[in-house]
């Protein structure tokens, strides 16, 4: 690489970093979307209305391990930590190192464990952190655009990892997450949130 090319590349990286810093978490989220549109699936993080409605049925007194798939820049992480018991744990799993690095840098809470990996590996990840089961699993994954076979593998592993009485929480613009949940969970409660870009379907799959 010539000196001029090297200088150009460094300038581009510096401008990218400055733009990201200017936009805060939005900048990091949008950069992740531009680099991996299929895996991220949405250009705007979930709204406060979606977060409140999605988390409302959780019994926080009975939750010692909460797992989140696809936290992105942590839209749900702080609200979950605000509700979680002091001796609880939040494990978040994302395939994008940009997001996991960002979460490690910005959330300093001893109950918070960000993991770089795929939700397909949830059972191994939960065991590696000393747990038998998760009480609740929340998913922000874009099930309709994930590579072939990944969605069903994640839903199956999730139904095995959640304890009886626990639940799988999903929110998505399409029906894909809800339909997969219905395949693996005995009972599904449905909801809808208009105040989100785009409006989304909420589903709570209960493990009998
Ligand atoms: C729509 S974003 C969700 C962002 C955030 N949870 C929110 O509500 O604003 C989807 C996220 O899923 C992650 N993702 C995609 N496939 C994944 C997989 N197999 N395992 C874990 N995370 C994955 C992407 O990197 C991205 O962070």
mmCIF file with all atom_site columns, C-alpha atoms and ligand atoms in Angstrom:
data_model
loop_
_atom_site.group_PDB
_atom_site.id
_atom_site.type_symbol
_atom_site.label_atom_id
_atom_site.label_alt_id
_atom_site.label_comp_id
_atom_site.label_asym_id
_atom_site.label_entity_id
_atom_site.label_seq_id
_atom_site.pdbx_PDB_ins_code
_atom_site.Cartn_x
_atom_site.Cartn_y
_atom_site.Cartn_z
_atom_site.occupancy
_atom_site.B_iso_or_equiv
_atom_site.pdbx_formal_charge
_atom_site.auth_seq_id
_atom_site.auth_comp_id
_atom_site.auth_asym_id
_atom_site.auth_atom_id
_atom_site.pdbx_PDB_model_num
ATOM   1   C CA  . UNK A 1 1   ? 0.000   0.000   0.000  1.00 0.00 ? 1   UNK A CA  1
ATOM   2   C CA  . UNK A 1 2   ? 1.421   3.407   -1.005 1.00 0.00 ? 2   UNK A CA  1
ATOM   3   C CA  . UNK A 1 3   ? 1.912   6.255   1.474  1.00 0.00 ? 3   UNK A CA  1
ATOM   4   C CA  . UNK A 1 4   ? -0.968  8.199   -0.142 1.00 0.00 ? 4   UNK A CA  1
ATOM   5   C CA  . UNK A 1 5   ? -3.351  5.220   0.142  1.00 0.00 ? 5   UNK A CA  1
ATOM   6   C CA  . UNK A 1 6   ? -2.353  4.693   3.759  1.00 0.00 ? 6   UNK A CA  1
ATOM   7   C CA  . UNK A 1 7   ? -2.997  8.387   4.565  1.00 0.00 ? 7   UNK A CA  1
ATOM   8   C CA  . UNK A 1 8   ? -6.372  8.250   2.792  1.00 0.00 ? 8   UNK A CA  1
ATOM   9   C CA  . UNK A 1 9   ? -7.396  5.126   4.743  1.00 0.00 ? 9   UNK A CA  1
ATOM   10  C CA  . UNK A 1 10  ? -6.363  6.665   8.092  1.00 0.00 ? 10  UNK A CA  1
ATOM   11  C CA  . UNK A 1 11  ? -8.301  9.854   7.293  1.00 0.00 ? 11  UNK A CA  1
ATOM   12  C CA  . UNK A 1 12  ? -11.377 7.768   6.407  1.00 0.00 ? 12  UNK A CA  1
ATOM   13  C CA  . UNK A 1 13  ? -11.094 5.809   9.701  1.00 0.00 ? 13  UNK A CA  1
ATOM   14  C CA  . UNK A 1 14  ? -10.684 9.046   11.697 1.00 0.00 ? 14  UNK A CA  1
ATOM   15  C CA  . UNK A 1 15  ? -13.730 10.627  10.028 1.00 0.00 ? 15  UNK A CA  1
ATOM   16  C CA  . UNK A 1 16  ? -15.772 7.454   10.648 1.00 0.00 ? 16  UNK A CA  1
ATOM   17  C CA  . UNK A 1 17  ? -14.780 7.491   14.346 1.00 0.00 ? 17  UNK A CA  1
ATOM   18  C CA  . UNK A 1 18  ? -15.618 11.214  14.703 1.00 0.00 ? 18  UNK A CA  1
ATOM   19  C CA  . UNK A 1 19  ? -19.017 10.677  13.032 1.00 0.00 ? 19  UNK A CA  1
ATOM   20  C CA  . UNK A 1 20  ? -19.738 7.754   15.382 1.00 0.00 ? 20  UNK A CA  1
ATOM   21  C CA  . UNK A 1 21  ? -18.744 9.797   18.443 1.00 0.00 ? 21  UNK A CA  1
ATOM   22  C CA  . UNK A 1 22  ? -20.984 12.654  17.257 1.00 0.00 ? 22  UNK A CA  1
ATOM   23  C CA  . UNK A 1 23  ? -24.015 10.344  16.915 1.00 0.00 ? 23  UNK A CA  1
ATOM   24  C CA  . UNK A 1 24  ? -23.291 8.320   20.107 1.00 0.00 ? 24  UNK A CA  1
ATOM   25  C CA  . UNK A 1 25  ? -24.948 4.869   20.274 1.00 0.00 ? 25  UNK A CA  1
ATOM   26  C CA  . UNK A 1 26  ? -26.982 5.660   17.132 1.00 0.00 ? 26  UNK A CA  1
ATOM   27  C CA  . UNK A 1 27  ? -23.752 6.050   15.162 1.00 0.00 ? 27  UNK A CA  1
ATOM   28  C CA  . UNK A 1 28  ? -22.475 2.659   16.349 1.00 0.00 ? 28  UNK A CA  1
ATOM   29  C CA  . UNK A 1 29  ? -25.852 1.018   15.620 1.00 0.00 ? 29  UNK A CA  1
ATOM   30  C CA  . UNK A 1 30  ? -26.058 2.499   12.108 1.00 0.00 ? 30  UNK A CA  1
ATOM   31  C CA  . UNK A 1 31  ? -22.455 1.501   11.349 1.00 0.00 ? 31  UNK A CA  1
ATOM   32  C CA  . UNK A 1 32  ? -23.320 -2.095  12.380 1.00 0.00 ? 32  UNK A CA  1
ATOM   33  C CA  . UNK A 1 33  ? -26.387 -1.988  10.108 1.00 0.00 ? 33  UNK A CA  1
ATOM   34  C CA  . UNK A 1 34  ? -24.385 -0.666  7.135  1.00 0.00 ? 34  UNK A CA  1
ATOM   35  C CA  . UNK A 1 35  ? -21.750 -3.382  7.572  1.00 0.00 ? 35  UNK A CA  1
ATOM   36  C CA  . UNK A 1 36  ? -24.184 -6.292  8.254  1.00 0.00 ? 36  UNK A CA  1
ATOM   37  C CA  . UNK A 1 37  ? -27.706 -5.281  7.115  1.00 0.00 ? 37  UNK A CA  1
ATOM   38  C CA  . UNK A 1 38  ? -29.067 -8.851  7.037  1.00 0.00 ? 38  UNK A CA  1
ATOM   39  C CA  . UNK A 1 39  ? -27.863 -9.720  10.543 1.00 0.00 ? 39  UNK A CA  1
ATOM   40  C CA  . UNK A 1 40  ? -28.983 -6.427  12.117 1.00 0.00 ? 40  UNK A CA  1
ATOM   41  C CA  . UNK A 1 41  ? -32.299 -6.203  10.226 1.00 0.00 ? 41  UNK A CA  1
ATOM   42  C CA  . UNK A 1 42  ? -33.331 -2.694  11.398 1.00 0.00 ? 42  UNK A CA  1
ATOM   43  C CA  . UNK A 1 43  ? -31.764 0.733   11.068 1.00 0.00 ? 43  UNK A CA  1
ATOM   44  C CA  . UNK A 1 44  ? -33.336 2.163   14.242 1.00 0.00 ? 44  UNK A CA  1
ATOM   45  C CA  . UNK A 1 45  ? -33.169 0.731   17.787 1.00 0.00 ? 45  UNK A CA  1
ATOM   46  C CA  . UNK A 1 46  ? -36.420 -0.244  19.600 1.00 0.00 ? 46  UNK A CA  1
ATOM   47  C CA  . UNK A 1 47  ? -38.556 2.468   21.265 1.00 0.00 ? 47  UNK A CA  1
ATOM   48  C CA  . UNK A 1 48  ? -39.112 2.994   25.019 1.00 0.00 ? 48  UNK A CA  1
ATOM   49  C CA  . UNK A 1 49  ? -42.735 1.884   24.481 1.00 0.00 ? 49  UNK A CA  1
ATOM   50  C CA  . UNK A 1 50  ? -41.623 -1.464  23.050 1.00 0.00 ? 50  UNK A CA  1
ATOM   51  C CA  . UNK A 1 51  ? -39.142 -1.959  25.887 1.00 0.00 ? 51  UNK A CA  1
ATOM   52  C CA  . UNK A 1 52  ? -41.732 -1.258  28.618 1.00 0.00 ? 52  UNK A CA  1
ATOM   53  C CA  . UNK A 1 53  ? -44.416 -3.475  27.085 1.00 0.00 ? 53  UNK A CA  1
ATOM   54  C CA  . UNK A 1 54  ? -42.014 -6.337  26.307 1.00 0.00 ? 54  UNK A CA  1
ATOM   55  C CA  . UNK A 1 55  ? -40.598 -6.491  29.844 1.00 0.00 ? 55  UNK A CA  1
ATOM   56  C CA  . UNK A 1 56  ? -43.906 -5.975  31.708 1.00 0.00 ? 56  UNK A CA  1
ATOM   57  C CA  . UNK A 1 57  ? -44.826 -9.697  32.194 1.00 0.00 ? 57  UNK A CA  1
ATOM   58  C CA  . UNK A 1 58  ? -41.398 -10.639 33.629 1.00 0.00 ? 58  UNK A CA  1
ATOM   59  C CA  . UNK A 1 59  ? -41.470 -11.745 37.286 1.00 0.00 ? 59  UNK A CA  1
ATOM   60  C CA  . UNK A 1 60  ? -38.236 -10.039 38.391 1.00 0.00 ? 60  UNK A CA  1
ATOM   61  C CA  . UNK A 1 61  ? -38.312 -11.624 41.877 1.00 0.00 ? 61  UNK A CA  1
ATOM   62  C CA  . UNK A 1 62  ? -38.010 -15.032 40.211 1.00 0.00 ? 62  UNK A CA  1
ATOM   63  C CA  . UNK A 1 63  ? -35.321 -14.011 37.718 1.00 0.00 ? 63  UNK A CA  1
ATOM   64  C CA  . UNK A 1 64  ? -31.723 -14.801 38.529 1.00 0.00 ? 64  UNK A CA  1
ATOM   65  C CA  . UNK A 1 65  ? -30.524 -15.219 34.925 1.00 0.00 ? 65  UNK A CA  1
ATOM   66  C CA  . UNK A 1 66  ? -31.840 -13.071 32.087 1.00 0.00 ? 66  UNK A CA  1
ATOM   67  C CA  . UNK A 1 67  ? -30.371 -13.671 28.609 1.00 0.00 ? 67  UNK A CA  1
ATOM   68  C CA  . UNK A 1 68  ? -30.639 -11.328 25.640 1.00 0.00 ? 68  UNK A CA  1
ATOM   69  C CA  . UNK A 1 69  ? -29.896 -12.195 22.007 1.00 0.00 ? 69  UNK A CA  1
ATOM   70  C CA  . UNK A 1 70  ? -28.845 -9.389  19.655 1.00 0.00 ? 70  UNK A CA  1
ATOM   71  C CA  . UNK A 1 71  ? -28.482 -6.509  22.149 1.00 0.00 ? 71  UNK A CA  1
ATOM   72  C CA  . UNK A 1 72  ? -27.005 -4.197  19.477 1.00 0.00 ? 72  UNK A CA  1
ATOM   73  C CA  . UNK A 1 73  ? -25.922 -1.025  21.310 1.00 0.00 ? 73  UNK A CA  1
ATOM   74  C CA  . UNK A 1 74  ? -27.816 -2.024  24.454 1.00 0.00 ? 74  UNK A CA  1
ATOM   75  C CA  . UNK A 1 75  ? -31.278 -0.499  23.984 1.00 0.00 ? 75  UNK A CA  1
ATOM   76  C CA  . UNK A 1 76  ? -32.753 -3.131  26.338 1.00 0.00 ? 76  UNK A CA  1
ATOM   77  C CA  . UNK A 1 77  ? -29.705 -3.689  28.574 1.00 0.00 ? 77  UNK A CA  1
ATOM   78  C CA  . UNK A 1 78  ? -30.078 -0.692  30.892 1.00 0.00 ? 78  UNK A CA  1
ATOM   79  C CA  . UNK A 1 79  ? -33.854 -1.187  31.385 1.00 0.00 ? 79  UNK A CA  1
ATOM   80  C CA  . UNK A 1 80  ? -33.241 -4.879  32.154 1.00 0.00 ? 80  UNK A CA  1
ATOM   81  C CA  . UNK A 1 81  ? -30.454 -4.023  34.629 1.00 0.00 ? 81  UNK A CA  1
ATOM   82  C CA  . UNK A 1 82  ? -32.715 -1.415  36.282 1.00 0.00 ? 82  UNK A CA  1
ATOM   83  C CA  . UNK A 1 83  ? -35.308 -4.132  36.974 1.00 0.00 ? 83  UNK A CA  1
ATOM   84  C CA  . UNK A 1 84  ? -32.970 -7.070  37.680 1.00 0.00 ? 84  UNK A CA  1
ATOM   85  C CA  . UNK A 1 85  ? -32.287 -8.255  41.261 1.00 0.00 ? 85  UNK A CA  1
ATOM   86  C CA  . UNK A 1 86  ? -28.985 -7.186  42.811 1.00 0.00 ? 86  UNK A CA  1
ATOM   87  C CA  . UNK A 1 87  ? -27.804 -10.814 42.737 1.00 0.00 ? 87  UNK A CA  1
ATOM   88  C CA  . UNK A 1 88  ? -29.138 -11.387 39.191 1.00 0.00 ? 88  UNK A CA  1
ATOM   89  C CA  . UNK A 1 89  ? -27.129 -11.801 35.982 1.00 0.00 ? 89  UNK A CA  1
ATOM   90  C CA  . UNK A 1 90  ? -27.702 -10.475 32.477 1.00 0.00 ? 90  UNK A CA  1
ATOM   91  C CA  . UNK A 1 91  ? -25.879 -12.347 29.703 1.00 0.00 ? 91  UNK A CA  1
ATOM   92  C CA  . UNK A 1 92  ? -26.105 -10.724 26.271 1.00 0.00 ? 92  UNK A CA  1
ATOM   93  C CA  . UNK A 1 93  ? -25.007 -12.528 23.099 1.00 0.00 ? 93  UNK A CA  1
ATOM   94  C CA  . UNK A 1 94  ? -24.268 -10.797 19.785 1.00 0.00 ? 94  UNK A CA  1
ATOM   95  C CA  . UNK A 1 95  ? -22.380 -11.897 16.656 1.00 0.00 ? 95  UNK A CA  1
ATOM   96  C CA  . UNK A 1 96  ? -21.121 -8.367  15.941 1.00 0.00 ? 96  UNK A CA  1
ATOM   97  C CA  . UNK A 1 97  ? -17.804 -7.472  17.669 1.00 0.00 ? 97  UNK A CA  1
ATOM   98  C CA  . UNK A 1 98  ? -18.496 -3.760  17.099 1.00 0.00 ? 98  UNK A CA  1
ATOM   99  C CA  . UNK A 1 99  ? -21.563 -3.979  19.387 1.00 0.00 ? 99  UNK A CA  1
ATOM   100 C CA  . UNK A 1 100 ? -19.966 -6.248  22.001 1.00 0.00 ? 100 UNK A CA  1
ATOM   101 C CA  . UNK A 1 101 ? -16.912 -3.919  22.282 1.00 0.00 ? 101 UNK A CA  1
ATOM   102 C CA  . UNK A 1 102 ? -19.238 -0.928  22.599 1.00 0.00 ? 102 UNK A CA  1
ATOM   103 C CA  . UNK A 1 103 ? -21.261 -2.617  25.382 1.00 0.00 ? 103 UNK A CA  1
ATOM   104 C CA  . UNK A 1 104 ? -18.082 -3.597  27.259 1.00 0.00 ? 104 UNK A CA  1
ATOM   105 C CA  . UNK A 1 105 ? -16.886 0.018   27.114 1.00 0.00 ? 105 UNK A CA  1
ATOM   106 C CA  . UNK A 1 106 ? -20.159 1.665   28.100 1.00 0.00 ? 106 UNK A CA  1
ATOM   107 C CA  . UNK A 1 107 ? -21.925 -0.596  30.644 1.00 0.00 ? 107 UNK A CA  1
ATOM   108 C CA  . UNK A 1 108 ? -19.984 -1.079  33.845 1.00 0.00 ? 108 UNK A CA  1
ATOM   109 C CA  . UNK A 1 109 ? -22.204 -3.298  35.968 1.00 0.00 ? 109 UNK A CA  1
ATOM   110 C CA  . UNK A 1 110 ? -20.918 -6.439  37.687 1.00 0.00 ? 110 UNK A CA  1
ATOM   111 C CA  . UNK A 1 111 ? -24.175 -8.253  36.797 1.00 0.00 ? 111 UNK A CA  1
ATOM   112 C CA  . UNK A 1 112 ? -23.631 -7.659  33.074 1.00 0.00 ? 112 UNK A CA  1
ATOM   113 C CA  . UNK A 1 113 ? -21.847 -10.227 30.835 1.00 0.00 ? 113 UNK A CA  1
ATOM   114 C CA  . UNK A 1 114 ? -21.502 -9.406  27.115 1.00 0.00 ? 114 UNK A CA  1
ATOM   115 C CA  . UNK A 1 115 ? -20.553 -12.423 24.976 1.00 0.00 ? 115 UNK A CA  1
ATOM   116 C CA  . UNK A 1 116 ? -19.374 -12.415 21.351 1.00 0.00 ? 116 UNK A CA  1
ATOM   117 C CA  . UNK A 1 117 ? -21.066 -15.426 19.739 1.00 0.00 ? 117 UNK A CA  1
ATOM   118 C CA  . UNK A 1 118 ? -24.236 -16.733 18.188 1.00 0.00 ? 118 UNK A CA  1
ATOM   119 C CA  . UNK A 1 119 ? -27.509 -17.309 20.020 1.00 0.00 ? 119 UNK A CA  1
ATOM   120 C CA  . UNK A 1 120 ? -27.308 -20.875 18.655 1.00 0.00 ? 120 UNK A CA  1
ATOM   121 C CA  . UNK A 1 121 ? -24.639 -21.484 21.337 1.00 0.00 ? 121 UNK A CA  1
ATOM   122 C CA  . UNK A 1 122 ? -26.827 -20.285 24.223 1.00 0.00 ? 122 UNK A CA  1
ATOM   123 C CA  . UNK A 1 123 ? -26.738 -23.598 26.134 1.00 0.00 ? 123 UNK A CA  1
ATOM   124 C CA  . UNK A 1 124 ? -22.928 -23.747 26.173 1.00 0.00 ? 124 UNK A CA  1
ATOM   125 C CA  . UNK A 1 125 ? -22.701 -20.037 27.068 1.00 0.00 ? 125 UNK A CA  1
ATOM   126 C CA  . UNK A 1 126 ? -25.166 -20.347 29.956 1.00 0.00 ? 126 UNK A CA  1
ATOM   127 C CA  . UNK A 1 127 ? -23.330 -23.424 31.315 1.00 0.00 ? 127 UNK A CA  1
ATOM   128 C CA  . UNK A 1 128 ? -19.921 -21.739 30.908 1.00 0.00 ? 128 UNK A CA  1
ATOM   129 C CA  . UNK A 1 129 ? -21.136 -19.016 33.278 1.00 0.00 ? 129 UNK A CA  1
ATOM   130 C CA  . UNK A 1 130 ? -22.220 -21.500 35.946 1.00 0.00 ? 130 UNK A CA  1
ATOM   131 C CA  . UNK A 1 131 ? -25.984 -21.726 35.243 1.00 0.00 ? 131 UNK A CA  1
ATOM   132 C CA  . UNK A 1 132 ? -28.176 -24.735 34.447 1.00 0.00 ? 132 UNK A CA  1
ATOM   133 C CA  . UNK A 1 133 ? -31.033 -22.705 32.975 1.00 0.00 ? 133 UNK A CA  1
ATOM   134 C CA  . UNK A 1 134 ? -32.097 -19.187 32.044 1.00 0.00 ? 134 UNK A CA  1
ATOM   135 C CA  . UNK A 1 135 ? -35.258 -17.737 33.604 1.00 0.00 ? 135 UNK A CA  1
ATOM   136 C CA  . UNK A 1 136 ? -36.057 -15.485 30.658 1.00 0.00 ? 136 UNK A CA  1
ATOM   137 C CA  . UNK A 1 137 ? -34.598 -15.040 27.178 1.00 0.00 ? 137 UNK A CA  1
ATOM   138 C CA  . UNK A 1 138 ? -35.254 -11.876 25.171 1.00 0.00 ? 138 UNK A CA  1
ATOM   139 C CA  . UNK A 1 139 ? -34.565 -11.801 21.449 1.00 0.00 ? 139 UNK A CA  1
ATOM   140 C CA  . UNK A 1 140 ? -34.080 -8.822  19.156 1.00 0.00 ? 140 UNK A CA  1
ATOM   141 C CA  . UNK A 1 141 ? -32.923 -11.082 16.315 1.00 0.00 ? 141 UNK A CA  1
ATOM   142 C CA  . UNK A 1 142 ? -34.238 -10.476 12.786 1.00 0.00 ? 142 UNK A CA  1
ATOM   143 C CA  . UNK A 1 143 ? -35.532 -14.071 12.388 1.00 0.00 ? 143 UNK A CA  1
ATOM   144 C CA  . UNK A 1 144 ? -36.948 -13.456 8.902  1.00 0.00 ? 144 UNK A CA  1
ATOM   145 C CA  . UNK A 1 145 ? -33.550 -12.493 7.429  1.00 0.00 ? 145 UNK A CA  1
ATOM   146 C CA  . UNK A 1 146 ? -31.243 -14.875 9.322  1.00 0.00 ? 146 UNK A CA  1
ATOM   147 C CA  . UNK A 1 147 ? -29.409 -17.491 7.211  1.00 0.00 ? 147 UNK A CA  1
ATOM   148 C CA  . UNK A 1 148 ? -31.356 -20.701 6.445  1.00 0.00 ? 148 UNK A CA  1
ATOM   149 C CA  . UNK A 1 149 ? -31.733 -22.989 9.485  1.00 0.00 ? 149 UNK A CA  1
ATOM   150 C CA  . UNK A 1 150 ? -30.332 -20.544 12.051 1.00 0.00 ? 150 UNK A CA  1
ATOM   151 C CA  . UNK A 1 151 ? -33.742 -19.394 13.367 1.00 0.00 ? 151 UNK A CA  1
ATOM   152 C CA  . UNK A 1 152 ? -35.118 -22.915 14.109 1.00 0.00 ? 152 UNK A CA  1
ATOM   153 C CA  . UNK A 1 153 ? -31.808 -23.918 15.748 1.00 0.00 ? 153 UNK A CA  1
ATOM   154 C CA  . UNK A 1 154 ? -31.965 -20.851 18.007 1.00 0.00 ? 154 UNK A CA  1
ATOM   155 C CA  . UNK A 1 155 ? -35.627 -21.413 18.923 1.00 0.00 ? 155 UNK A CA  1
ATOM   156 C CA  . UNK A 1 156 ? -34.967 -25.109 19.727 1.00 0.00 ? 156 UNK A CA  1
ATOM   157 C CA  . UNK A 1 157 ? -31.909 -24.316 21.888 1.00 0.00 ? 157 UNK A CA  1
ATOM   158 C CA  . UNK A 1 158 ? -33.894 -21.575 23.644 1.00 0.00 ? 158 UNK A CA  1
ATOM   159 C CA  . UNK A 1 159 ? -36.757 -23.929 24.521 1.00 0.00 ? 159 UNK A CA  1
ATOM   160 C CA  . UNK A 1 160 ? -34.209 -26.289 26.117 1.00 0.00 ? 160 UNK A CA  1
ATOM   161 C CA  . UNK A 1 161 ? -32.344 -23.608 28.053 1.00 0.00 ? 161 UNK A CA  1
ATOM   162 C CA  . UNK A 1 162 ? -35.358 -21.863 29.661 1.00 0.00 ? 162 UNK A CA  1
ATOM   163 C CA  . UNK A 1 163 ? -36.597 -23.304 32.975 1.00 0.00 ? 163 UNK A CA  1
ATOM   164 C CA  . UNK A 1 164 ? -40.243 -24.407 33.340 1.00 0.00 ? 164 UNK A CA  1
ATOM   165 C CA  . UNK A 1 165 ? -42.302 -21.289 34.088 1.00 0.00 ? 165 UNK A CA  1
ATOM   166 C CA  . UNK A 1 166 ? -39.831 -19.035 32.276 1.00 0.00 ? 166 UNK A CA  1
ATOM   167 C CA  . UNK A 1 167 ? -40.446 -17.325 28.949 1.00 0.00 ? 167 UNK A CA  1
ATOM   168 C CA  . UNK A 1 168 ? -39.011 -16.452 25.534 1.00 0.00 ? 168 UNK A CA  1
ATOM   169 C CA  . UNK A 1 169 ? -39.685 -12.795 24.668 1.00 0.00 ? 169 UNK A CA  1
ATOM   170 C CA  . UNK A 1 170 ? -39.550 -11.636 21.050 1.00 0.00 ? 170 UNK A CA  1
ATOM   171 C CA  . UNK A 1 171 ? -40.359 -8.449  19.131 1.00 0.00 ? 171 UNK A CA  1
ATOM   172 C CA  . UNK A 1 172 ? -40.294 -8.258  15.369 1.00 0.00 ? 172 UNK A CA  1
ATOM   173 C CA  . UNK A 1 173 ? -41.951 -6.473  12.452 1.00 0.00 ? 173 UNK A CA  1
ATOM   174 C CA  . UNK A 1 174 ? -42.785 -9.794  10.764 1.00 0.00 ? 174 UNK A CA  1
ATOM   175 C CA  . UNK A 1 175 ? -44.486 -12.921 12.152 1.00 0.00 ? 175 UNK A CA  1
ATOM   176 C CA  . UNK A 1 176 ? -41.331 -15.060 11.868 1.00 0.00 ? 176 UNK A CA  1
ATOM   177 C CA  . UNK A 1 177 ? -40.272 -14.890 15.532 1.00 0.00 ? 177 UNK A CA  1
ATOM   178 C CA  . UNK A 1 178 ? -43.830 -15.445 16.778 1.00 0.00 ? 178 UNK A CA  1
ATOM   179 C CA  . UNK A 1 179 ? -44.358 -18.468 14.520 1.00 0.00 ? 179 UNK A CA  1
ATOM   180 C CA  . UNK A 1 180 ? -41.073 -20.062 15.570 1.00 0.00 ? 180 UNK A CA  1
ATOM   181 C CA  . UNK A 1 181 ? -41.947 -19.469 19.229 1.00 0.00 ? 181 UNK A CA  1
ATOM   182 C CA  . UNK A 1 182 ? -45.300 -21.227 18.743 1.00 0.00 ? 182 UNK A CA  1
ATOM   183 C CA  . UNK A 1 183 ? -43.464 -24.290 17.376 1.00 0.00 ? 183 UNK A CA  1
ATOM   184 C CA  . UNK A 1 184 ? -41.338 -24.734 20.510 1.00 0.00 ? 184 UNK A CA  1
ATOM   185 C CA  . UNK A 1 185 ? -43.373 -23.268 23.402 1.00 0.00 ? 185 UNK A CA  1
ATOM   186 C CA  . UNK A 1 186 ? -46.630 -24.587 24.875 1.00 0.00 ? 186 UNK A CA  1
ATOM   187 C CA  . UNK A 1 187 ? -48.374 -21.216 25.248 1.00 0.00 ? 187 UNK A CA  1
ATOM   188 C CA  . UNK A 1 188 ? -47.817 -17.932 23.411 1.00 0.00 ? 188 UNK A CA  1
ATOM   189 C CA  . UNK A 1 189 ? -49.206 -14.538 24.455 1.00 0.00 ? 189 UNK A CA  1
ATOM   190 C CA  . UNK A 1 190 ? -49.363 -11.904 21.733 1.00 0.00 ? 190 UNK A CA  1
ATOM   191 C CA  . UNK A 1 191 ? -48.985 -8.131  21.761 1.00 0.00 ? 191 UNK A CA  1
ATOM   192 C CA  . UNK A 1 192 ? -48.430 -5.248  19.377 1.00 0.00 ? 192 UNK A CA  1
ATOM   193 C CA  . UNK A 1 193 ? -46.624 -1.921  19.661 1.00 0.00 ? 193 UNK A CA  1
ATOM   194 C CA  . UNK A 1 194 ? -47.487 0.879   17.242 1.00 0.00 ? 194 UNK A CA  1
ATOM   195 C CA  . UNK A 1 195 ? -45.022 3.341   18.725 1.00 0.00 ? 195 UNK A CA  1
ATOM   196 C CA  . UNK A 1 196 ? -41.926 1.760   17.265 1.00 0.00 ? 196 UNK A CA  1
ATOM   197 C CA  . UNK A 1 197 ? -40.145 2.167   13.952 1.00 0.00 ? 197 UNK A CA  1
ATOM   198 C CA  . UNK A 1 198 ? -41.544 -0.017  12.407 1.00 0.00 ? 198 UNK A CA  1
ATOM   199 C CA  . UNK A 1 199 ? -44.566 -1.051  14.533 1.00 0.00 ? 199 UNK A CA  1
ATOM   200 C CA  . UNK A 1 200 ? -43.847 -4.546  15.817 1.00 0.00 ? 200 UNK A CA  1
ATOM   201 C CA  . UNK A 1 201 ? -45.422 -7.760  17.046 1.00 0.00 ? 201 UNK A CA  1
ATOM   202 C CA  . UNK A 1 202 ? -44.529 -8.854  20.550 1.00 0.00 ? 202 UNK A CA  1
ATOM   203 C CA  . UNK A 1 203 ? -44.717 -12.475 21.693 1.00 0.00 ? 203 UNK A CA  1
ATOM   204 C CA  . UNK A 1 204 ? -44.149 -14.213 25.022 1.00 0.00 ? 204 UNK A CA  1
ATOM   205 C CA  . UNK A 1 205 ? -43.629 -17.971 24.691 1.00 0.00 ? 205 UNK A CA  1
ATOM   206 C CA  . UNK A 1 206 ? -44.143 -19.665 28.090 1.00 0.00 ? 206 UNK A CA  1
ATOM   207 C CA  . UNK A 1 207 ? -42.294 -22.868 28.965 1.00 0.00 ? 207 UNK A CA  1
ATOM   208 C CA  . UNK A 1 208 ? -44.781 -25.196 30.723 1.00 0.00 ? 208 UNK A CA  1
HETATM 209 C C1  . LIG B 2 .   ? -32.440 -5.428  15.126 1.00 0.00 ? 1   LIG B C1  1
HETATM 210 S S1  . LIG B 2 .   ? -30.881 -5.590  15.960 1.00 0.00 ? 1   LIG B S1  1
HETATM 211 C C2  . LIG B 2 .   ? -31.527 -5.495  17.615 1.00 0.00 ? 1   LIG B C2  1
HETATM 212 C C3  . LIG B 2 .   ? -31.012 -4.315  18.352 1.00 0.00 ? 1   LIG B C3  1
HETATM 213 C C4  . LIG B 2 .   ? -31.577 -4.040  19.746 1.00 0.00 ? 1   LIG B C4  1
HETATM 214 N N1  . LIG B 2 .   ? -31.826 -5.256  20.506 1.00 0.00 ? 1   LIG B N1  1
HETATM 215 C C5  . LIG B 2 .   ? -32.807 -3.173  19.721 1.00 0.00 ? 1   LIG B C5  1
HETATM 216 O O1  . LIG B 2 .   ? -33.879 -3.645  20.096 1.00 0.00 ? 1   LIG B O1  1
HETATM 217 O O2  . LIG B 2 .   ? -32.716 -2.010  19.368 1.00 0.00 ? 1   LIG B O2  1
HETATM 218 C C6  . LIG B 2 .   ? -30.456 -7.309  15.745 1.00 0.00 ? 1   LIG B C6  1
HETATM 219 C C7  . LIG B 2 .   ? -29.157 -7.754  16.443 1.00 0.00 ? 1   LIG B C7  1
HETATM 220 O O3  . LIG B 2 .   ? -29.016 -9.166  16.315 1.00 0.00 ? 1   LIG B O3  1
HETATM 221 C C8  . LIG B 2 .   ? -27.620 -9.491  16.172 1.00 0.00 ? 1   LIG B C8  1
HETATM 222 N N2  . LIG B 2 .   ? -27.542 -10.873 15.637 1.00 0.00 ? 1   LIG B N2  1
HETATM 223 C C9  . LIG B 2 .   ? -27.831 -11.322 14.378 1.00 0.00 ? 1   LIG B C9  1
HETATM 224 N N3  . LIG B 2 .   ? -27.689 -12.667 14.308 1.00 0.00 ? 1   LIG B N3  1
HETATM 225 C C10 . LIG B 2 .   ? -27.338 -13.091 15.570 1.00 0.00 ? 1   LIG B C10 1
HETATM 226 C C11 . LIG B 2 .   ? -27.095 -14.382 16.156 1.00 0.00 ? 1   LIG B C11 1
HETATM 227 N N4  . LIG B 2 .   ? -27.159 -15.510 15.441 1.00 0.00 ? 1   LIG B N4  1
HETATM 228 N N5  . LIG B 2 .   ? -26.772 -14.437 17.477 1.00 0.00 ? 1   LIG B N5  1
HETATM 229 C C12 . LIG B 2 .   ? -26.695 -13.298 18.238 1.00 0.00 ? 1   LIG B C12 1
HETATM 230 N N6  . LIG B 2 .   ? -26.910 -12.051 17.724 1.00 0.00 ? 1   LIG B N6  1
HETATM 231 C C13 . LIG B 2 .   ? -27.225 -11.948 16.418 1.00 0.00 ? 1   LIG B C13 1
HETATM 232 C C14 . LIG B 2 .   ? -27.119 -8.368  15.272 1.00 0.00 ? 1   LIG B C14 1
HETATM 233 O O4  . LIG B 2 .   ? -25.718 -8.235  15.324 1.00 0.00 ? 1   LIG B O4  1
HETATM 234 C C15 . LIG B 2 .   ? -27.865 -7.158  15.896 1.00 0.00 ? 1   LIG B C15 1
HETATM 235 O O5  . LIG B 2 .   ? -27.149 -6.614  16.957 1.00 0.00 ? 1   LIG B O5  1
#
